[in-house]
């Protein structure tokens, strides 16, 4: 029977690379990603699950990585924003964000990109309402969302994220 | 903070008996907010993410057995969506896609918030909660499980295992009032069903009393039903809304819900 432990060894695949590491039970996944693995593209905004800046893909689904302990990700496969342009070449979605001026300060952009990529994977041709529902868990304080929606729409129409 | 990660239900129940103060975590969408704000400091948490028995759902002779680990996103997917339409609608209003991918029905029951979005639709469908300890399992009618604001009938050594529900097939809907259509705790909410087979109008409200509450009337009394729902509520004034607004909104939602269900 397991005993309570304050540290646990986890194995997590992030952007194709496996990290096996002992982590404190209390460590948030987002802090594991940023501070241990040193992938700082994933941002911390609110720590309450509201803002979506910390959104990553876990086993193919978007989650908020401040709402998860690192130990809960043991055995999982994670994609962060750094995993999108894996070969150094931006994805069509990233290019569309750039072309449509879908970012200003950029703080929300990593999470926004992952929510948009997840949406387009589930629903390659979303309506504007579906796009807005798809990014409802990601707050942007600069753009007013119009250009973000435009960017996602242009990828949906152009075929493929 | 220490963690326990059981790999089976039996192991989880043994650990809960040995460590009755251990706080269960599934999706974490409630508990993590409390931890991040330092509102709660549990000595031990019980990580239920690796317990396969809590996942998925099954159907036996018309009775659905929904694992406590079922996520809102899963409740929105067919065929569950058609079997429990109001639950699917309620799930659609929970948080955002990221939250719906993590948050679970078992967690909503465990938190037992008056604002828990899955609770009104489950009350309308007469759901039962299956809880278990090493000594065995018991079924508790949902209205008896919800005993007060953030209080449920779970004993310290017990865990929520499943939700049991026999879908009525009745036209039903769920509505929620909030400042926007995502990331919102309900100002008030209402599930409505028109169950012609039972000859009943059924409604359950959330965020308008210490617990979500079921209100039933005969089919013929549709005209007076919205007022009945509003008078059954015992709302309070708080940061999200006033008692008077909540009562008014419930009446409006009941009218709207009946219209939808009677047209179906």
mmCIF file of C-alpha atoms in Angstrom:
data_model
loop_
_atom_site.group_PDB
_atom_site.id
_atom_site.type_symbol
_atom_site.label_atom_id
_atom_site.label_comp_id
_atom_site.label_asym_id
_atom_site.label_seq_id
_atom_site.Cartn_x
_atom_site.Cartn_y
_atom_site.Cartn_z
ATOM 1 C CA UNK A 1 0.000 0.000 0.000
ATOM 2 C CA UNK A 2 1.484 3.379 -0.953
ATOM 3 C CA UNK A 3 2.406 5.811 1.807
ATOM 4 C CA UNK A 4 1.887 9.567 1.488
ATOM 5 C CA UNK A 5 4.890 11.114 -0.264
ATOM 6 C CA UNK A 6 5.931 14.719 -0.632
ATOM 7 C CA UNK A 7 7.820 14.008 -3.846
ATOM 8 C CA UNK A 8 7.056 11.666 -6.687
ATOM 9 C CA UNK A 9 8.961 10.666 -9.803
ATOM 10 C CA UNK A 10 6.996 11.413 -12.917
ATOM 11 C CA UNK A 11 7.589 10.719 -16.563
ATOM 12 C CA UNK A 12 6.106 13.239 -18.953
ATOM 13 C CA UNK A 13 6.577 13.571 -22.688
ATOM 14 C CA UNK A 14 6.712 17.221 -23.703
ATOM 15 C CA UNK A 15 6.975 18.169 -27.382
ATOM 16 C CA UNK A 16 8.344 14.739 -28.205
ATOM 17 C CA UNK A 17 10.967 14.570 -25.479
ATOM 18 C CA UNK A 18 10.536 12.481 -22.313
ATOM 19 C CA UNK A 19 11.353 14.064 -18.974
ATOM 20 C CA UNK A 20 11.715 11.811 -15.966
ATOM 21 C CA UNK A 21 12.004 13.831 -12.843
ATOM 22 C CA UNK A 22 11.262 13.822 -9.153
ATOM 23 C CA UNK A 23 8.809 16.611 -8.387
ATOM 24 C CA UNK A 24 7.216 18.000 -5.255
ATOM 25 C CA UNK A 25 3.626 16.857 -4.847
ATOM 26 C CA UNK A 26 2.557 20.477 -4.638
ATOM 27 C CA UNK A 27 4.224 21.640 -7.853
ATOM 28 C CA UNK A 28 1.872 22.883 -10.558
ATOM 29 C CA UNK A 29 2.272 21.464 -14.036
ATOM 30 C CA UNK A 30 2.851 24.954 -15.416
ATOM 31 C CA UNK A 31 5.752 25.465 -13.012
ATOM 32 C CA UNK A 32 7.174 22.089 -14.003
ATOM 33 C CA UNK A 33 7.005 23.115 -17.655
ATOM 34 C CA UNK A 34 8.476 26.583 -17.075
ATOM 35 C CA UNK A 35 10.961 26.101 -14.231
ATOM 36 C CA UNK A 36 12.075 22.469 -14.498
ATOM 37 C CA UNK A 37 11.889 21.849 -18.249
ATOM 38 C CA UNK A 38 12.651 25.527 -18.984
ATOM 39 C CA UNK A 39 9.993 25.964 -21.640
ATOM 40 C CA UNK A 40 8.831 29.475 -20.865
ATOM 41 C CA UNK A 41 6.422 29.928 -23.764
ATOM 42 C CA UNK A 42 3.603 28.733 -21.501
ATOM 43 C CA UNK A 43 2.550 31.727 -19.421
ATOM 44 C CA UNK A 44 0.997 32.063 -15.980
ATOM 45 C CA UNK A 45 -1.773 34.628 -15.832
ATOM 46 C CA UNK A 46 -4.263 34.168 -13.050
ATOM 47 C CA UNK A 47 -3.622 30.882 -11.186
ATOM 48 C CA UNK A 48 -7.394 30.388 -10.997
ATOM 49 C CA UNK A 49 -8.237 28.647 -14.246
ATOM 50 C CA UNK A 50 -9.808 31.759 -15.719
ATOM 51 C CA UNK A 51 -7.402 33.383 -18.155
ATOM 52 C CA UNK A 52 -6.120 30.471 -20.248
ATOM 53 C CA UNK A 53 -2.561 31.826 -20.638
ATOM 54 C CA UNK A 54 -1.227 28.490 -19.327
ATOM 55 C CA UNK A 55 -3.193 26.349 -21.825
ATOM 56 C CA UNK A 56 -1.326 23.300 -23.131
ATOM 57 C CA UNK A 57 -2.416 20.105 -24.847
ATOM 58 C CA UNK A 58 -2.398 17.039 -22.605
ATOM 59 C CA UNK A 59 -3.029 13.759 -24.413
ATOM 60 C CA UNK A 60 -4.442 15.800 -27.274
ATOM 61 C CA UNK A 61 -6.877 17.888 -25.205
ATOM 62 C CA UNK A 62 -6.529 21.464 -24.018
ATOM 63 C CA UNK A 63 -6.115 21.901 -20.288
ATOM 64 C CA UNK A 64 -5.081 24.779 -18.058
ATOM 65 C CA UNK A 65 -1.707 23.809 -16.661
ATOM 66 C CA UNK A 66 -2.126 25.953 -13.506
ATOM 67 C CA UNK A 67 -5.131 23.786 -12.601
ATOM 68 C CA UNK A 68 -3.110 20.579 -12.551
ATOM 69 C CA UNK A 69 -0.435 19.233 -10.291
ATOM 70 C CA UNK A 70 2.618 17.964 -12.147
ATOM 71 C CA UNK A 71 2.107 14.530 -10.571
ATOM 72 C CA UNK A 72 -1.307 14.359 -12.264
ATOM 73 C CA UNK A 73 0.470 14.524 -15.617
ATOM 74 C CA UNK A 74 2.540 11.401 -14.909
ATOM 75 C CA UNK A 75 2.553 9.316 -18.094
ATOM 76 C CA UNK A 76 0.944 12.054 -20.184
ATOM 77 C CA UNK A 77 1.957 13.513 -23.527
ATOM 78 C CA UNK A 78 2.045 17.299 -23.570
ATOM 79 C CA UNK A 79 2.344 19.863 -26.336
ATOM 80 C CA UNK A 80 3.286 23.419 -25.485
ATOM 81 C CA UNK A 81 3.509 26.374 -27.866
ATOM 82 C CA UNK A 82 7.154 25.471 -28.513
ATOM 83 C CA UNK A 83 5.909 22.158 -29.933
ATOM 84 C CA UNK A 84 3.823 23.841 -32.622
ATOM 85 C CA UNK A 85 6.700 25.053 -34.752
ATOM 86 C CA UNK A 86 8.715 21.962 -33.999
ATOM 87 C CA UNK A 87 10.957 22.144 -37.076
ATOM 88 C CA UNK A 88 11.491 25.887 -36.645
ATOM 89 C CA UNK A 89 8.854 26.627 -39.243
ATOM 90 C CA UNK A 90 5.656 28.321 -38.102
ATOM 91 C CA UNK A 91 2.394 26.452 -38.567
ATOM 92 C CA UNK A 92 -0.325 27.935 -40.822
ATOM 93 C CA UNK A 93 -2.167 28.976 -37.647
ATOM 94 C CA UNK A 94 0.871 30.827 -36.289
ATOM 95 C CA UNK A 95 1.409 32.513 -39.656
ATOM 96 C CA UNK A 96 -2.260 33.525 -39.704
ATOM 97 C CA UNK A 97 -1.934 35.091 -36.236
ATOM 98 C CA UNK A 98 0.980 37.116 -37.530
ATOM 99 C CA UNK A 99 -0.711 38.070 -40.819
ATOM 100 C CA UNK A 100 -3.995 39.082 -39.145
ATOM 101 C CA UNK A 101 -2.374 41.054 -36.312
ATOM 102 C CA UNK A 102 -4.008 38.634 -33.874
ATOM 103 C CA UNK A 103 -1.619 39.610 -31.101
ATOM 104 C CA UNK A 104 -0.387 42.769 -29.506
ATOM 105 C CA UNK A 105 1.380 42.166 -26.212
ATOM 106 C CA UNK A 106 1.493 38.420 -26.901
ATOM 107 C CA UNK A 107 0.857 37.254 -23.370
ATOM 108 C CA UNK A 108 -2.262 35.274 -24.246
ATOM 109 C CA UNK A 109 -0.928 34.083 -27.606
ATOM 110 C CA UNK A 110 0.607 30.702 -26.638
ATOM 111 C CA UNK A 111 -2.602 29.590 -24.927
ATOM 112 C CA UNK A 112 -4.741 31.112 -27.658
ATOM 113 C CA UNK A 113 -2.781 29.199 -30.330
ATOM 114 C CA UNK A 114 -3.239 25.886 -28.535
ATOM 115 C CA UNK A 115 -6.970 26.469 -28.003
ATOM 116 C CA UNK A 116 -7.312 27.391 -31.675
ATOM 117 C CA UNK A 117 -5.278 24.374 -32.811
ATOM 118 C CA UNK A 118 -7.449 22.106 -30.635
ATOM 119 C CA UNK A 119 -10.634 23.677 -32.006
ATOM 120 C CA UNK A 120 -9.515 23.220 -35.615
ATOM 121 C CA UNK A 121 -8.516 19.638 -34.969
ATOM 122 C CA UNK A 122 -11.969 18.869 -33.542
ATOM 123 C CA UNK A 123 -13.831 21.000 -36.050
ATOM 124 C CA UNK A 124 -11.799 21.930 -39.160
ATOM 125 C CA UNK A 125 -14.459 24.345 -40.486
ATOM 126 C CA UNK A 126 -15.932 26.160 -37.500
ATOM 127 C CA UNK A 127 -18.465 28.975 -37.788
ATOM 128 C CA UNK A 128 -17.592 32.317 -36.203
ATOM 129 C CA UNK A 129 -19.759 31.393 -33.216
ATOM 130 C CA UNK A 130 -17.943 28.066 -32.878
ATOM 131 C CA UNK A 131 -14.598 29.865 -33.041
ATOM 132 C CA UNK A 132 -15.687 32.235 -30.285
ATOM 133 C CA UNK A 133 -16.875 29.302 -28.179
ATOM 134 C CA UNK A 134 -13.567 27.534 -28.859
ATOM 135 C CA UNK A 135 -11.536 30.372 -27.388
ATOM 136 C CA UNK A 136 -13.974 31.273 -24.601
ATOM 137 C CA UNK A 137 -11.482 30.062 -21.996
ATOM 138 C CA UNK A 138 -8.683 32.351 -23.194
ATOM 139 C CA UNK A 139 -8.711 36.000 -22.218
ATOM 140 C CA UNK A 140 -7.019 38.638 -24.394
ATOM 141 C CA UNK A 141 -6.833 42.174 -23.052
ATOM 142 C CA UNK A 142 -5.379 43.799 -26.183
ATOM 143 C CA UNK A 143 -7.016 42.766 -29.399
ATOM 144 C CA UNK A 144 -10.726 42.713 -28.673
ATOM 145 C CA UNK A 145 -10.648 39.210 -30.211
ATOM 146 C CA UNK A 146 -11.731 40.334 -33.681
ATOM 147 C CA UNK A 147 -8.340 39.716 -35.288
ATOM 148 C CA UNK A 148 -7.882 36.451 -33.408
ATOM 149 C CA UNK A 149 -11.208 35.210 -34.755
ATOM 150 C CA UNK A 150 -10.174 36.422 -38.233
ATOM 151 C CA UNK A 151 -6.882 34.536 -38.018
ATOM 152 C CA UNK A 152 -8.552 31.298 -37.011
ATOM 153 C CA UNK A 153 -11.211 31.753 -39.681
ATOM 154 C CA UNK A 154 -8.583 32.257 -42.374
ATOM 155 C CA UNK A 155 -6.923 28.967 -41.461
ATOM 156 C CA UNK A 156 -10.283 27.197 -41.341
ATOM 157 C CA UNK A 157 -11.057 28.479 -44.828
ATOM 158 C CA UNK A 158 -7.565 27.842 -46.152
ATOM 159 C CA UNK A 159 -7.720 24.212 -44.962
ATOM 160 C CA UNK A 160 -5.573 22.983 -42.107
ATOM 161 C CA UNK A 161 -3.972 24.382 -38.965
ATOM 162 C CA UNK B 1 1.522 18.576 1.128
ATOM 163 C CA UNK B 2 1.805 14.864 0.493
ATOM 164 C CA UNK B 3 0.162 12.808 -2.227
ATOM 165 C CA UNK B 4 -1.247 9.308 -2.506
ATOM 166 C CA UNK B 5 -1.769 7.859 -5.982
ATOM 167 C CA UNK B 6 -3.817 4.632 -5.916
ATOM 168 C CA UNK B 7 -3.939 2.509 -9.079
ATOM 169 C CA UNK B 8 -7.267 0.757 -8.425
ATOM 170 C CA UNK B 9 -10.555 1.506 -6.682
ATOM 171 C CA UNK B 10 -9.803 -1.070 -4.007
ATOM 172 C CA UNK B 11 -6.488 0.600 -3.272
ATOM 173 C CA UNK B 12 -8.168 4.037 -3.251
ATOM 174 C CA UNK B 13 -10.752 2.863 -0.708
ATOM 175 C CA UNK B 14 -8.072 1.282 1.499
ATOM 176 C CA UNK B 15 -6.089 4.519 1.446
ATOM 177 C CA UNK B 16 -9.197 6.589 2.235
ATOM 178 C CA UNK B 17 -9.818 4.386 5.291
ATOM 179 C CA UNK B 18 -6.192 4.723 6.427
ATOM 180 C CA UNK B 19 -6.157 8.472 5.686
ATOM 181 C CA UNK B 20 -9.740 9.723 6.127
ATOM 182 C CA UNK B 21 -8.521 13.348 6.014
ATOM 183 C CA UNK B 22 -6.950 12.891 2.573
ATOM 184 C CA UNK B 23 -8.624 15.265 0.100
ATOM 185 C CA UNK B 24 -9.588 13.574 -3.178
ATOM 186 C CA UNK B 25 -8.543 15.266 -6.409
ATOM 187 C CA UNK B 26 -9.852 14.322 -9.858
ATOM 188 C CA UNK B 27 -10.022 17.113 -12.452
ATOM 189 C CA UNK B 28 -8.868 19.586 -9.831
ATOM 190 C CA UNK B 29 -10.861 22.484 -11.238
ATOM 191 C CA UNK B 30 -12.277 23.340 -7.787
ATOM 192 C CA UNK B 31 -9.513 22.156 -5.476
ATOM 193 C CA UNK B 32 -6.638 23.753 -7.390
ATOM 194 C CA UNK B 33 -8.195 27.202 -7.105
ATOM 195 C CA UNK B 34 -8.394 26.702 -3.338
ATOM 196 C CA UNK B 35 -4.756 25.496 -3.214
ATOM 197 C CA UNK B 36 -3.418 28.291 -5.440
ATOM 198 C CA UNK B 37 -5.130 30.910 -3.291
ATOM 199 C CA UNK B 38 -3.963 29.174 -0.115
ATOM 200 C CA UNK B 39 -7.567 28.841 1.027
ATOM 201 C CA UNK B 40 -6.987 25.176 1.716
ATOM 202 C CA UNK B 41 -3.867 23.422 2.849
ATOM 203 C CA UNK B 42 -4.564 19.696 2.869
ATOM 204 C CA UNK B 43 -1.932 17.526 4.514
ATOM 205 C CA UNK B 44 -2.549 14.708 2.060
ATOM 206 C CA UNK B 45 -4.309 14.635 -1.278
ATOM 207 C CA UNK B 46 -5.661 11.459 -2.860
ATOM 208 C CA UNK B 47 -4.984 11.561 -6.595
ATOM 209 C CA UNK B 48 -7.875 9.682 -8.233
ATOM 210 C CA UNK B 49 -6.583 10.170 -11.775
ATOM 211 C CA UNK B 50 -5.128 6.670 -12.024
ATOM 212 C CA UNK B 51 -8.213 4.745 -10.860
ATOM 213 C CA UNK B 52 -9.651 3.070 -13.983
ATOM 214 C CA UNK B 53 -12.940 2.060 -12.297
ATOM 215 C CA UNK B 54 -13.975 5.724 -12.047
ATOM 216 C CA UNK B 55 -13.772 6.333 -15.803
ATOM 217 C CA UNK B 56 -16.384 5.979 -18.525
ATOM 218 C CA UNK B 57 -19.988 4.879 -18.261
ATOM 219 C CA UNK B 58 -22.099 1.783 -18.905
ATOM 220 C CA UNK B 59 -25.746 0.889 -19.439
ATOM 221 C CA UNK B 60 -27.485 -2.079 -17.887
ATOM 222 C CA UNK B 61 -31.172 -2.631 -18.679
ATOM 223 C CA UNK B 62 -31.814 1.083 -19.118
ATOM 224 C CA UNK B 63 -29.893 2.169 -16.008
ATOM 225 C CA UNK B 64 -26.880 4.331 -16.736
ATOM 226 C CA UNK B 65 -23.910 3.981 -14.448
ATOM 227 C CA UNK B 66 -21.714 7.032 -14.999
ATOM 228 C CA UNK B 67 -18.256 6.873 -13.478
ATOM 229 C CA UNK B 68 -17.430 9.702 -11.089
ATOM 230 C CA UNK B 69 -14.478 10.569 -13.329
ATOM 231 C CA UNK B 70 -16.654 11.377 -16.348
ATOM 232 C CA UNK B 71 -15.696 14.801 -17.650
ATOM 233 C CA UNK B 72 -18.112 17.492 -18.811
ATOM 234 C CA UNK B 73 -16.662 17.117 -22.313
ATOM 235 C CA UNK B 74 -17.585 13.418 -22.203
ATOM 236 C CA UNK B 75 -21.100 14.241 -20.965
ATOM 237 C CA UNK B 76 -21.503 16.485 -24.039
ATOM 238 C CA UNK B 77 -20.616 13.674 -26.477
ATOM 239 C CA UNK B 78 -23.062 11.260 -28.078
ATOM 240 C CA UNK B 79 -24.708 9.023 -27.079
ATOM 241 C CA UNK B 80 -24.803 10.485 -23.552
ATOM 242 C CA UNK B 81 -25.870 13.826 -24.973
ATOM 243 C CA UNK B 82 -29.109 12.313 -26.337
ATOM 244 C CA UNK B 83 -29.728 10.193 -23.245
ATOM 245 C CA UNK B 84 -29.342 13.095 -20.805
ATOM 246 C CA UNK B 85 -29.851 16.264 -22.877
ATOM 247 C CA UNK B 86 -30.164 18.704 -19.982
ATOM 248 C CA UNK B 87 -26.953 17.376 -18.441
ATOM 249 C CA UNK B 88 -25.203 17.894 -21.792
ATOM 250 C CA UNK B 89 -26.545 21.457 -21.995
ATOM 251 C CA UNK B 90 -25.398 22.158 -18.452
ATOM 252 C CA UNK B 91 -21.970 20.696 -19.215
ATOM 253 C CA UNK B 92 -21.699 23.029 -22.187
ATOM 254 C CA UNK B 93 -22.008 25.996 -19.807
ATOM 255 C CA UNK B 94 -19.240 24.841 -17.468
ATOM 256 C CA UNK B 95 -16.068 26.945 -17.584
ATOM 257 C CA UNK B 96 -14.373 26.680 -20.965
ATOM 258 C CA UNK B 97 -13.153 23.832 -23.180
ATOM 259 C CA UNK B 98 -10.033 23.410 -21.007
ATOM 260 C CA UNK B 99 -12.123 23.155 -17.831
ATOM 261 C CA UNK B 100 -14.634 20.801 -19.446
ATOM 262 C CA UNK B 101 -11.761 18.524 -20.486
ATOM 263 C CA UNK B 102 -10.742 18.158 -16.819
ATOM 264 C CA UNK B 103 -13.728 18.780 -14.529
ATOM 265 C CA UNK B 104 -15.744 15.710 -13.519
ATOM 266 C CA UNK B 105 -19.267 14.908 -12.376
ATOM 267 C CA UNK B 106 -17.825 13.278 -9.274
ATOM 268 C CA UNK B 107 -16.008 16.504 -8.485
ATOM 269 C CA UNK B 108 -19.199 18.542 -8.868
ATOM 270 C CA UNK B 109 -20.897 16.160 -6.408
ATOM 271 C CA UNK B 110 -17.960 16.243 -4.029
ATOM 272 C CA UNK B 111 -17.845 20.038 -3.984
ATOM 273 C CA UNK B 112 -21.654 20.103 -3.608
ATOM 274 C CA UNK B 113 -21.806 23.801 -4.403
ATOM 275 C CA UNK B 114 -25.300 25.317 -4.619
ATOM 276 C CA UNK B 115 -24.064 26.506 -8.045
ATOM 277 C CA UNK B 116 -22.878 23.079 -9.286
ATOM 278 C CA UNK B 117 -24.026 23.060 -12.916
ATOM 279 C CA UNK B 118 -24.561 19.298 -13.243
ATOM 280 C CA UNK B 119 -26.743 19.058 -10.157
ATOM 281 C CA UNK B 120 -30.087 20.515 -11.389
ATOM 282 C CA UNK B 121 -30.227 18.273 -14.500
ATOM 283 C CA UNK B 122 -29.344 15.224 -12.400
ATOM 284 C CA UNK B 123 -32.035 16.122 -9.823
ATOM 285 C CA UNK B 124 -34.643 16.411 -12.565
ATOM 286 C CA UNK B 125 -33.687 12.898 -13.690
ATOM 287 C CA UNK B 126 -33.867 11.459 -10.135
ATOM 288 C CA UNK B 127 -30.191 10.487 -10.113
ATOM 289 C CA UNK B 128 -28.613 8.521 -7.297
ATOM 290 C CA UNK B 129 -25.031 8.759 -6.096
ATOM 291 C CA UNK B 130 -23.083 5.552 -5.569
ATOM 292 C CA UNK B 131 -20.524 5.923 -2.808
ATOM 293 C CA UNK B 132 -18.165 3.248 -1.542
ATOM 294 C CA UNK B 133 -15.901 2.445 1.346
ATOM 295 C CA UNK B 134 -14.019 -0.713 2.290
ATOM 296 C CA UNK B 135 -17.209 -1.857 4.018
ATOM 297 C CA UNK B 136 -19.165 -1.817 0.763
ATOM 298 C CA UNK B 137 -21.160 0.600 -1.329
ATOM 299 C CA UNK B 138 -24.442 2.449 -0.874
ATOM 300 C CA UNK B 139 -26.726 4.470 -3.107
ATOM 301 C CA UNK B 140 -27.981 7.836 -1.983
ATOM 302 C CA UNK B 141 -30.722 9.780 -3.747
ATOM 303 C CA UNK B 142 -29.123 12.994 -5.007
ATOM 304 C CA UNK B 143 -31.539 15.213 -3.049
ATOM 305 C CA UNK B 144 -30.454 13.423 0.128
ATOM 306 C CA UNK B 145 -26.780 13.516 -0.857
ATOM 307 C CA UNK B 146 -26.825 17.326 -1.057
ATOM 308 C CA UNK B 147 -27.204 18.341 2.590
ATOM 309 C CA UNK B 148 -26.061 21.982 2.584
ATOM 310 C CA UNK B 149 -23.863 24.549 0.864
ATOM 311 C CA UNK B 150 -20.670 22.639 -0.008
ATOM 312 C CA UNK B 151 -21.772 19.796 2.250
ATOM 313 C CA UNK B 152 -22.705 16.316 1.155
ATOM 314 C CA UNK B 153 -23.633 13.020 2.805
ATOM 315 C CA UNK B 154 -20.242 11.411 2.169
ATOM 316 C CA UNK B 155 -18.596 9.809 5.218
ATOM 317 C CA UNK B 156 -14.860 10.491 5.723
ATOM 318 C CA UNK B 157 -13.835 7.000 4.625
ATOM 319 C CA UNK B 158 -16.079 7.017 1.546
ATOM 320 C CA UNK B 159 -15.451 8.004 -2.067
ATOM 321 C CA UNK B 160 -17.933 8.969 -4.776
ATOM 322 C CA UNK B 161 -17.817 6.166 -7.326
ATOM 323 C CA UNK B 162 -20.638 6.716 -9.805
ATOM 324 C CA UNK B 163 -23.891 8.447 -10.677
ATOM 325 C CA UNK B 164 -26.852 6.176 -11.399
ATOM 326 C CA UNK B 165 -29.649 7.455 -13.561
ATOM 327 C CA UNK B 166 -32.499 6.000 -15.612
ATOM 328 C CA UNK B 167 -33.032 8.537 -18.432
ATOM 329 C CA UNK B 168 -36.682 9.603 -18.581
ATOM 330 C CA UNK B 169 -36.606 10.480 -22.254
ATOM 331 C CA UNK B 170 -38.707 13.536 -21.340
ATOM 332 C CA UNK B 171 -38.160 16.832 -23.189
ATOM 333 C CA UNK B 172 -35.772 18.762 -20.970
ATOM 334 C CA UNK B 173 -33.512 21.773 -20.977
ATOM 335 C CA UNK B 174 -31.025 23.682 -18.822
ATOM 336 C CA UNK B 175 -30.535 27.421 -18.568
ATOM 337 C CA UNK B 176 -27.997 29.467 -16.662
ATOM 338 C CA UNK B 177 -27.785 33.167 -15.903
ATOM 339 C CA UNK B 178 -24.359 34.804 -15.693
ATOM 340 C CA UNK B 179 -22.427 37.874 -16.831
ATOM 341 C CA UNK B 180 -20.991 36.049 -19.855
ATOM 342 C CA UNK B 181 -21.399 32.673 -21.535
ATOM 343 C CA UNK B 182 -18.170 31.133 -20.258
ATOM 344 C CA UNK B 183 -16.073 30.921 -17.088
ATOM 345 C CA UNK B 184 -19.088 31.840 -15.004
ATOM 346 C CA UNK B 185 -20.456 30.653 -11.698
ATOM 347 C CA UNK B 186 -24.226 30.649 -12.108
ATOM 348 C CA UNK B 187 -26.103 33.650 -10.737
ATOM 349 C CA UNK B 188 -28.936 31.154 -10.908
ATOM 350 C CA UNK B 189 -29.710 28.154 -13.078
ATOM 351 C CA UNK B 190 -32.689 25.978 -13.855
ATOM 352 C CA UNK B 191 -33.213 22.533 -15.374
ATOM 353 C CA UNK B 192 -36.749 21.871 -16.630
ATOM 354 C CA UNK B 193 -38.422 18.687 -17.890
ATOM 355 C CA UNK B 194 -41.945 17.989 -19.048
ATOM 356 C CA UNK B 195 -42.429 14.315 -18.253
ATOM 357 C CA UNK B 196 -45.682 13.302 -19.927
ATOM 358 C CA UNK B 197 -45.226 9.649 -18.951
ATOM 359 C CA UNK B 198 -45.198 10.525 -15.268
ATOM 360 C CA UNK B 199 -47.639 13.362 -15.761
ATOM 361 C CA UNK B 200 -45.203 15.794 -14.128
ATOM 362 C CA UNK B 201 -43.577 19.146 -14.645
ATOM 363 C CA UNK B 202 -40.164 18.934 -13.063
ATOM 364 C CA UNK B 203 -37.664 21.718 -12.426
ATOM 365 C CA UNK B 204 -34.529 21.999 -10.325
ATOM 366 C CA UNK B 205 -32.768 25.256 -9.600
ATOM 367 C CA UNK B 206 -29.190 26.066 -8.685
ATOM 368 C CA UNK B 207 -27.641 29.098 -6.918
ATOM 369 C CA UNK B 208 -30.973 30.060 -5.389
ATOM 370 C CA UNK B 209 -30.860 28.309 -2.035
ATOM 371 C CA UNK B 210 -28.470 26.363 0.200
ATOM 372 C CA UNK B 211 -28.738 23.341 -2.115
ATOM 373 C CA UNK B 212 -30.072 22.806 -5.632
ATOM 374 C CA UNK B 213 -33.725 21.835 -5.203
ATOM 375 C CA UNK B 214 -36.274 19.832 -7.206
ATOM 376 C CA UNK B 215 -39.805 21.218 -7.682
ATOM 377 C CA UNK B 216 -42.595 18.996 -9.088
ATOM 378 C CA UNK B 217 -46.154 19.815 -10.202
ATOM 379 C CA UNK B 218 -48.863 18.012 -12.184
ATOM 380 C CA UNK B 219 -48.721 18.482 -15.970
ATOM 381 C CA UNK B 220 -51.941 20.487 -15.960
ATOM 382 C CA UNK B 221 -50.481 23.186 -13.702
ATOM 383 C CA UNK B 222 -48.071 24.713 -16.205
ATOM 384 C CA UNK B 223 -49.542 28.198 -15.783
ATOM 385 C CA UNK B 224 -48.687 28.431 -12.109
ATOM 386 C CA UNK B 225 -45.405 26.511 -12.345
ATOM 387 C CA UNK B 226 -42.989 29.456 -12.805
ATOM 388 C CA UNK B 227 -44.367 31.124 -9.674
ATOM 389 C CA UNK B 228 -44.148 27.821 -7.810
ATOM 390 C CA UNK B 229 -40.464 27.426 -8.802
ATOM 391 C CA UNK B 230 -39.665 31.000 -7.745
ATOM 392 C CA UNK B 231 -41.419 30.597 -4.397
ATOM 393 C CA UNK B 232 -39.589 27.318 -3.685
ATOM 394 C CA UNK B 233 -36.248 29.133 -3.891
ATOM 395 C CA UNK B 234 -34.572 30.706 -0.857
ATOM 396 C CA UNK B 235 -31.920 32.865 -2.494
ATOM 397 C CA UNK B 236 -29.581 35.297 -0.765
ATOM 398 C CA UNK B 237 -27.950 38.582 -1.781
ATOM 399 C CA UNK B 238 -24.296 38.015 -2.624
ATOM 400 C CA UNK B 239 -21.523 39.236 -4.940
ATOM 401 C CA UNK B 240 -23.134 37.598 -7.967
ATOM 402 C CA UNK B 241 -26.683 38.903 -7.572
ATOM 403 C CA UNK B 242 -29.524 39.823 -5.293
ATOM 404 C CA UNK B 243 -32.153 37.496 -3.896
ATOM 405 C CA UNK B 244 -34.909 39.458 -5.646
ATOM 406 C CA UNK B 245 -33.134 39.236 -9.013
ATOM 407 C CA UNK B 246 -32.605 35.501 -8.629
ATOM 408 C CA UNK B 247 -36.269 34.886 -7.834
ATOM 409 C CA UNK B 248 -37.307 36.972 -10.824
ATOM 410 C CA UNK B 249 -34.816 35.220 -13.108
ATOM 411 C CA UNK B 250 -36.015 31.783 -12.008
ATOM 412 C CA UNK B 251 -39.575 32.726 -12.937
ATOM 413 C CA UNK B 252 -38.414 33.871 -16.378
ATOM 414 C CA UNK B 253 -36.287 30.761 -16.892
ATOM 415 C CA UNK B 254 -39.179 28.511 -15.882
ATOM 416 C CA UNK B 255 -41.484 30.165 -18.440
ATOM 417 C CA UNK B 256 -38.820 29.808 -21.115
ATOM 418 C CA UNK B 257 -37.987 26.239 -20.172
ATOM 419 C CA UNK B 258 -41.620 25.145 -20.218
ATOM 420 C CA UNK B 259 -42.077 26.745 -23.642
ATOM 421 C CA UNK B 260 -39.117 24.823 -25.009
ATOM 422 C CA UNK B 261 -40.162 21.503 -23.475
ATOM 423 C CA UNK B 262 -43.865 21.769 -24.298
ATOM 424 C CA UNK B 263 -42.988 22.525 -27.934
ATOM 425 C CA UNK B 264 -40.792 19.427 -28.152
#
